[in-house]
Amino acid sequence: MRKVQIVLVVVLMIVGIAGVSFAGGLYIRLGGGYGLGLGGMNTGRQQTAQETWTKDVPVNVGQGFPIAVDVGCKINENLAIEVGAGYTIGIESEKINELYNVFGTGDTTAFTFKGSWIPITAGVKHIFTLGPLKPYFSVGAGAYFGTVIQKYTNGGTKEEWEITLSGINVGSYASGGVEFFISEMISIFGEARLDKVLFGASQQEVTKYTVDGVDKLPTLTINQRHGSGLPIPVATIVSADCLSIRSGVGINF
């Protein structure tokens, strides 16, 4: 099923690129903003040294600072097709003081997650005209190339682990905003965008393992370095949904 989804996304992107290449009304948009991780998967909890529960911590690896480039082509005054690419600079998640209630006390054990993304998307955009203002909304899908870094620290045993997870996932997006034309060629825009992505790792690798500051990575077997038989849990499937606010400039040809 996942292979079929990826094929459909690739076909959609090819159709979009073909439309951008051969139709008129070409435009380019450059922008960025801030993305807030929306929801999450309950992977752990916070608690005190006395093992008093503080709160559950949902893990989301979609939060960060997205930078994007969109290339579009207007089919008519109200409809356009758009392809885009970008990069999201991830933000480290809230600390989880204890995972699955088996790894030490809350003041010494902690897990954090940090995700970075390269989305390649294609979509359809509907545009309204109110003088120089052009409200719009768009929907689309794409391939999200993700890298998630999971860190584990234990102050009691003075262990530090860092596992890098990577994968290509199919996702979708919807956005709405308004564009203001300063001139026929230059415009500025602001928008809200929701990306729906469930990150699933296809590869994992231990990139750091120290005990009391001493590098212990060479002591791991090849299988352990690639995530098999580790003494700590690894969350290979986590939510990456993101609600972002973006702004930028458009160049219209």
Short mmCIF file of C-alpha atoms in Angstrom, two decimals:
data_model
loop_
_atom_site.label_atom_id
_atom_site.label_comp_id
_atom_site.label_asym_id
_atom_site.label_seq_id
_atom_site.Cartn_x
_atom_site.Cartn_y
_atom_site.Cartn_z
CA MET A 1 0.00 0.00 0.00
CA ARG A 2 2.80 2.44 0.86
CA LYS A 3 4.49 1.77 -2.50
CA VAL A 4 1.23 2.55 -4.30
CA GLN A 5 0.91 5.82 -2.36
CA ILE A 6 4.45 6.82 -3.27
CA VAL A 7 3.80 6.07 -6.95
CA LEU A 8 0.64 8.20 -6.86
CA VAL A 9 2.56 11.07 -5.28
CA VAL A 10 5.30 10.85 -7.90
CA VAL A 11 2.69 10.86 -10.69
CA LEU A 12 1.01 13.91 -9.16
CA MET A 13 4.34 15.72 -8.93
CA ILE A 14 5.19 14.90 -12.56
CA VAL A 15 1.81 16.24 -13.67
CA GLY A 16 2.38 19.38 -11.63
CA ILE A 17 5.88 19.91 -12.99
CA ALA A 18 4.63 19.40 -16.54
CA GLY A 19 1.92 21.99 -15.99
CA VAL A 20 4.40 24.48 -14.55
CA SER A 21 6.74 23.89 -17.48
CA PHE A 22 4.25 24.33 -20.33
CA ALA A 23 1.42 26.56 -19.10
CA GLY A 24 1.42 30.34 -18.69
CA GLY A 25 1.28 32.60 -15.62
CA LEU A 26 4.39 31.32 -13.90
CA TYR A 27 5.20 32.47 -10.37
CA ILE A 28 7.73 31.70 -7.65
CA ARG A 29 7.21 32.14 -3.90
CA LEU A 30 9.89 32.21 -1.22
CA GLY A 31 8.88 32.07 2.42
CA GLY A 32 9.34 30.77 5.90
CA GLY A 33 7.87 30.86 9.36
CA TYR A 34 7.25 28.83 12.49
CA GLY A 35 5.58 25.44 12.80
CA LEU A 36 3.93 24.14 15.94
CA GLY A 37 3.73 20.39 16.39
CA LEU A 38 0.04 19.49 16.45
CA GLY A 39 -0.94 16.70 18.80
CA GLY A 40 1.41 13.77 19.22
CA MET A 41 1.82 10.20 20.34
CA ASN A 42 1.90 9.50 24.07
CA THR A 43 5.38 8.00 24.31
CA GLY A 44 6.24 8.79 27.93
CA ARG A 45 5.67 10.91 31.02
CA GLN A 46 7.33 13.36 33.33
CA GLN A 47 7.76 12.62 37.02
CA THR A 48 9.79 13.80 39.98
CA ALA A 49 12.66 12.04 41.75
CA GLN A 50 10.07 10.70 44.20
CA GLU A 51 8.32 9.02 41.23
CA THR A 52 5.37 11.41 41.47
CA TRP A 53 3.56 11.71 38.13
CA THR A 54 3.67 15.21 36.63
CA LYS A 55 2.10 14.81 33.18
CA ASP A 56 2.02 12.67 30.09
CA VAL A 57 4.22 13.93 27.24
CA PRO A 58 3.00 13.46 23.65
CA VAL A 59 5.86 13.26 21.17
CA ASN A 60 5.63 15.23 17.93
CA VAL A 61 8.57 15.74 15.55
CA GLY A 62 6.87 18.21 13.21
CA GLN A 63 7.68 21.42 15.08
CA GLY A 64 10.33 23.75 13.76
CA PHE A 65 11.12 26.55 11.34
CA PRO A 66 10.06 25.77 7.76
CA ILE A 67 11.75 27.37 4.75
CA ALA A 68 9.97 26.78 1.44
CA VAL A 69 10.09 27.49 -2.29
CA ASP A 70 6.92 27.07 -4.36
CA VAL A 71 6.73 27.20 -8.14
CA GLY A 72 3.27 27.55 -9.60
CA CYS A 73 1.43 28.17 -12.83
CA LYS A 74 -2.01 29.70 -13.20
CA ILE A 75 -4.39 27.74 -15.37
CA ASN A 76 -6.79 30.70 -15.20
CA GLU A 77 -7.48 33.63 -12.87
CA ASN A 78 -8.84 31.38 -10.13
CA LEU A 79 -6.95 28.11 -10.44
CA ALA A 80 -3.28 27.19 -10.30
CA ILE A 81 -1.13 24.12 -9.89
CA GLU A 82 1.86 24.32 -7.59
CA VAL A 83 4.93 22.25 -6.77
CA GLY A 84 7.07 22.95 -3.76
CA ALA A 85 10.14 21.96 -1.81
CA GLY A 86 11.63 23.09 1.44
CA TYR A 87 13.46 22.32 4.63
CA THR A 88 12.23 22.40 8.21
CA ILE A 89 14.78 23.14 10.91
CA GLY A 90 13.57 20.96 13.76
CA ILE A 91 13.12 21.91 17.41
CA GLU A 92 13.96 19.46 20.17
CA SER A 93 10.89 18.12 21.93
CA GLU A 94 9.98 18.38 25.59
CA LYS A 95 11.91 16.04 27.85
CA ILE A 96 10.33 12.78 28.93
CA ASN A 97 11.67 11.89 32.36
CA GLU A 98 10.67 8.27 32.32
CA LEU A 99 9.64 5.96 29.49
CA TYR A 100 7.55 2.84 30.01
CA ASN A 101 8.20 3.11 33.76
CA VAL A 102 11.34 0.97 33.71
CA PHE A 103 14.31 3.27 33.27
CA GLY A 104 15.36 4.74 36.59
CA THR A 105 13.91 7.68 38.46
CA GLY A 106 12.44 10.78 36.94
CA ASP A 107 15.28 13.12 37.85
CA THR A 108 17.98 11.08 36.09
CA THR A 109 16.40 9.56 32.97
CA ALA A 110 15.31 11.66 29.98
CA PHE A 111 14.34 11.22 26.33
CA THR A 112 14.11 13.94 23.70
CA PHE A 113 13.22 13.90 19.99
CA LYS A 114 14.09 16.28 17.16
CA GLY A 115 12.88 16.01 13.56
CA SER A 116 14.00 17.74 10.37
CA TRP A 117 12.11 17.53 7.07
CA ILE A 118 12.54 17.97 3.34
CA PRO A 119 9.03 18.01 1.83
CA ILE A 120 8.51 17.72 -1.93
CA THR A 121 4.86 18.39 -2.72
CA ALA A 122 2.38 19.10 -5.51
CA GLY A 123 -1.07 20.59 -5.15
CA VAL A 124 -3.97 22.60 -6.51
CA LYS A 125 -4.60 26.22 -5.51
CA HIS A 126 -7.86 28.17 -5.74
CA ILE A 127 -7.51 31.97 -5.87
CA PHE A 128 -10.07 34.71 -5.21
CA THR A 129 -9.66 38.31 -6.39
CA LEU A 130 -10.44 41.36 -4.23
CA GLY A 131 -8.54 44.13 -6.01
CA PRO A 132 -4.85 43.88 -5.08
CA LEU A 133 -5.73 41.28 -2.41
CA LYS A 134 -5.96 37.65 -3.50
CA PRO A 135 -7.17 35.24 -0.79
CA TYR A 136 -6.49 31.59 -1.59
CA PHE A 137 -6.57 28.05 -0.33
CA SER A 138 -4.69 25.01 -1.56
CA VAL A 139 -4.50 21.26 -0.99
CA GLY A 140 -1.93 18.71 -2.03
CA ALA A 141 0.26 15.75 -1.15
CA GLY A 142 3.87 14.78 -1.35
CA ALA A 143 6.87 12.88 -0.12
CA TYR A 144 8.35 13.96 3.22
CA PHE A 145 12.00 13.02 3.69
CA GLY A 146 12.51 12.97 7.45
CA THR A 147 15.37 12.61 9.91
CA VAL A 148 14.59 12.19 13.61
CA ILE A 149 17.23 12.23 16.34
CA GLN A 150 16.30 10.50 19.58
CA LYS A 151 18.47 11.24 22.62
CA TYR A 152 18.56 9.29 25.87
CA THR A 153 20.44 10.32 29.01
CA ASN A 154 20.71 8.62 32.39
CA GLY A 155 22.38 10.61 35.14
CA GLY A 156 22.59 7.58 37.41
CA THR A 157 24.64 5.40 35.06
CA LYS A 158 26.02 8.46 33.22
CA GLU A 159 24.95 7.00 29.87
CA GLU A 160 24.20 9.07 26.79
CA TRP A 161 22.69 7.61 23.64
CA GLU A 162 21.84 9.26 20.33
CA ILE A 163 19.94 7.36 17.63
CA THR A 164 19.36 8.83 14.16
CA LEU A 165 16.21 7.62 12.40
CA SER A 166 15.40 8.33 8.76
CA GLY A 167 12.58 7.56 6.37
CA ILE A 168 10.47 8.72 3.44
CA ASN A 169 6.80 9.17 4.28
CA VAL A 170 3.73 10.14 2.29
CA GLY A 171 1.84 13.12 3.67
CA SER A 172 -0.73 15.74 2.73
CA TYR A 173 -1.23 19.44 3.33
CA ALA A 174 -3.85 22.17 3.26
CA SER A 175 -3.20 25.90 3.43
CA GLY A 176 -5.10 29.15 3.37
CA GLY A 177 -3.86 32.70 3.15
CA VAL A 178 -3.88 36.02 1.37
CA GLU A 179 -1.52 37.55 -1.16
CA PHE A 180 -1.09 41.30 -1.69
CA PHE A 181 0.29 42.59 -4.98
CA ILE A 182 2.68 45.50 -4.58
CA SER A 183 3.12 45.58 -8.35
CA GLU A 184 2.34 43.29 -11.27
CA MET A 185 5.56 41.41 -10.59
CA ILE A 186 6.05 41.56 -6.81
CA SER A 187 3.69 40.34 -4.11
CA ILE A 188 3.82 39.46 -0.42
CA PHE A 189 1.80 36.76 1.30
CA GLY A 190 0.86 35.32 4.66
CA GLU A 191 -0.70 31.92 5.27
CA ALA A 192 -1.49 29.14 7.70
CA ARG A 193 -0.64 25.60 6.64
CA LEU A 194 -1.39 22.18 8.09
CA ASP A 195 0.86 19.24 7.18
CA LYS A 196 -0.34 15.74 8.09
CA VAL A 197 2.54 13.27 8.32
CA LEU A 198 3.11 10.09 10.32
CA PHE A 199 6.85 9.48 10.53
CA GLY A 200 7.92 5.88 10.16
CA ALA A 201 11.63 5.10 10.18
CA SER A 202 13.05 2.81 7.51
CA GLN A 203 16.63 3.14 8.78
CA GLN A 204 18.17 3.73 12.18
CA GLU A 205 21.70 4.11 13.44
CA VAL A 206 23.30 4.72 16.82
CA THR A 207 25.50 7.80 16.34
CA LYS A 208 26.54 8.35 19.96
CA TYR A 209 27.01 6.14 23.01
CA THR A 210 29.07 7.32 25.99
CA VAL A 211 29.38 6.23 29.61
CA ASP A 212 30.81 8.77 32.06
CA GLY A 213 32.06 10.77 29.08
CA VAL A 214 33.93 7.80 27.55
CA ASP A 215 33.06 6.83 23.97
CA LYS A 216 31.56 3.33 24.00
CA LEU A 217 30.29 3.33 20.41
CA PRO A 218 33.07 0.94 19.24
CA THR A 219 31.86 -1.66 21.76
CA LEU A 220 28.52 -2.06 19.98
CA THR A 221 28.00 -4.80 17.44
CA ILE A 222 27.06 -3.95 13.84
CA ASN A 223 23.49 -5.01 14.54
CA GLN A 224 23.32 -2.85 17.67
CA ARG A 225 24.64 0.16 15.76
CA HIS A 226 21.73 -0.26 13.38
CA GLY A 227 19.17 -0.47 16.17
CA SER A 228 18.84 -4.20 16.79
CA GLY A 229 18.95 -5.47 20.38
CA LEU A 230 19.53 -2.09 22.05
CA PRO A 231 19.02 -1.88 25.84
CA ILE A 232 16.81 1.21 25.38
CA PRO A 233 13.50 1.56 23.50
CA VAL A 234 13.49 3.34 20.14
CA ALA A 235 10.32 5.05 18.92
CA THR A 236 10.36 4.32 15.19
CA ILE A 237 6.83 5.64 14.52
CA VAL A 238 5.87 9.11 15.80
CA SER A 239 3.52 11.91 14.82
CA ALA A 240 4.89 14.74 12.66
CA ASP A 241 1.71 16.80 12.16
CA CYS A 242 2.49 20.50 11.99
CA LEU A 243 0.46 23.72 11.94
CA SER A 244 2.65 26.53 10.65
CA ILE A 245 2.34 30.27 10.10
CA ARG A 246 4.34 31.50 7.09
CA SER A 247 5.03 34.66 5.16
CA GLY A 248 7.20 35.63 2.24
CA VAL A 249 7.49 37.24 -1.15
CA GLY A 250 6.28 36.19 -4.60
CA ILE A 251 7.71 36.92 -8.03
CA ASN A 252 5.12 36.79 -10.80
CA PHE A 253 6.00 36.45 -14.50
#
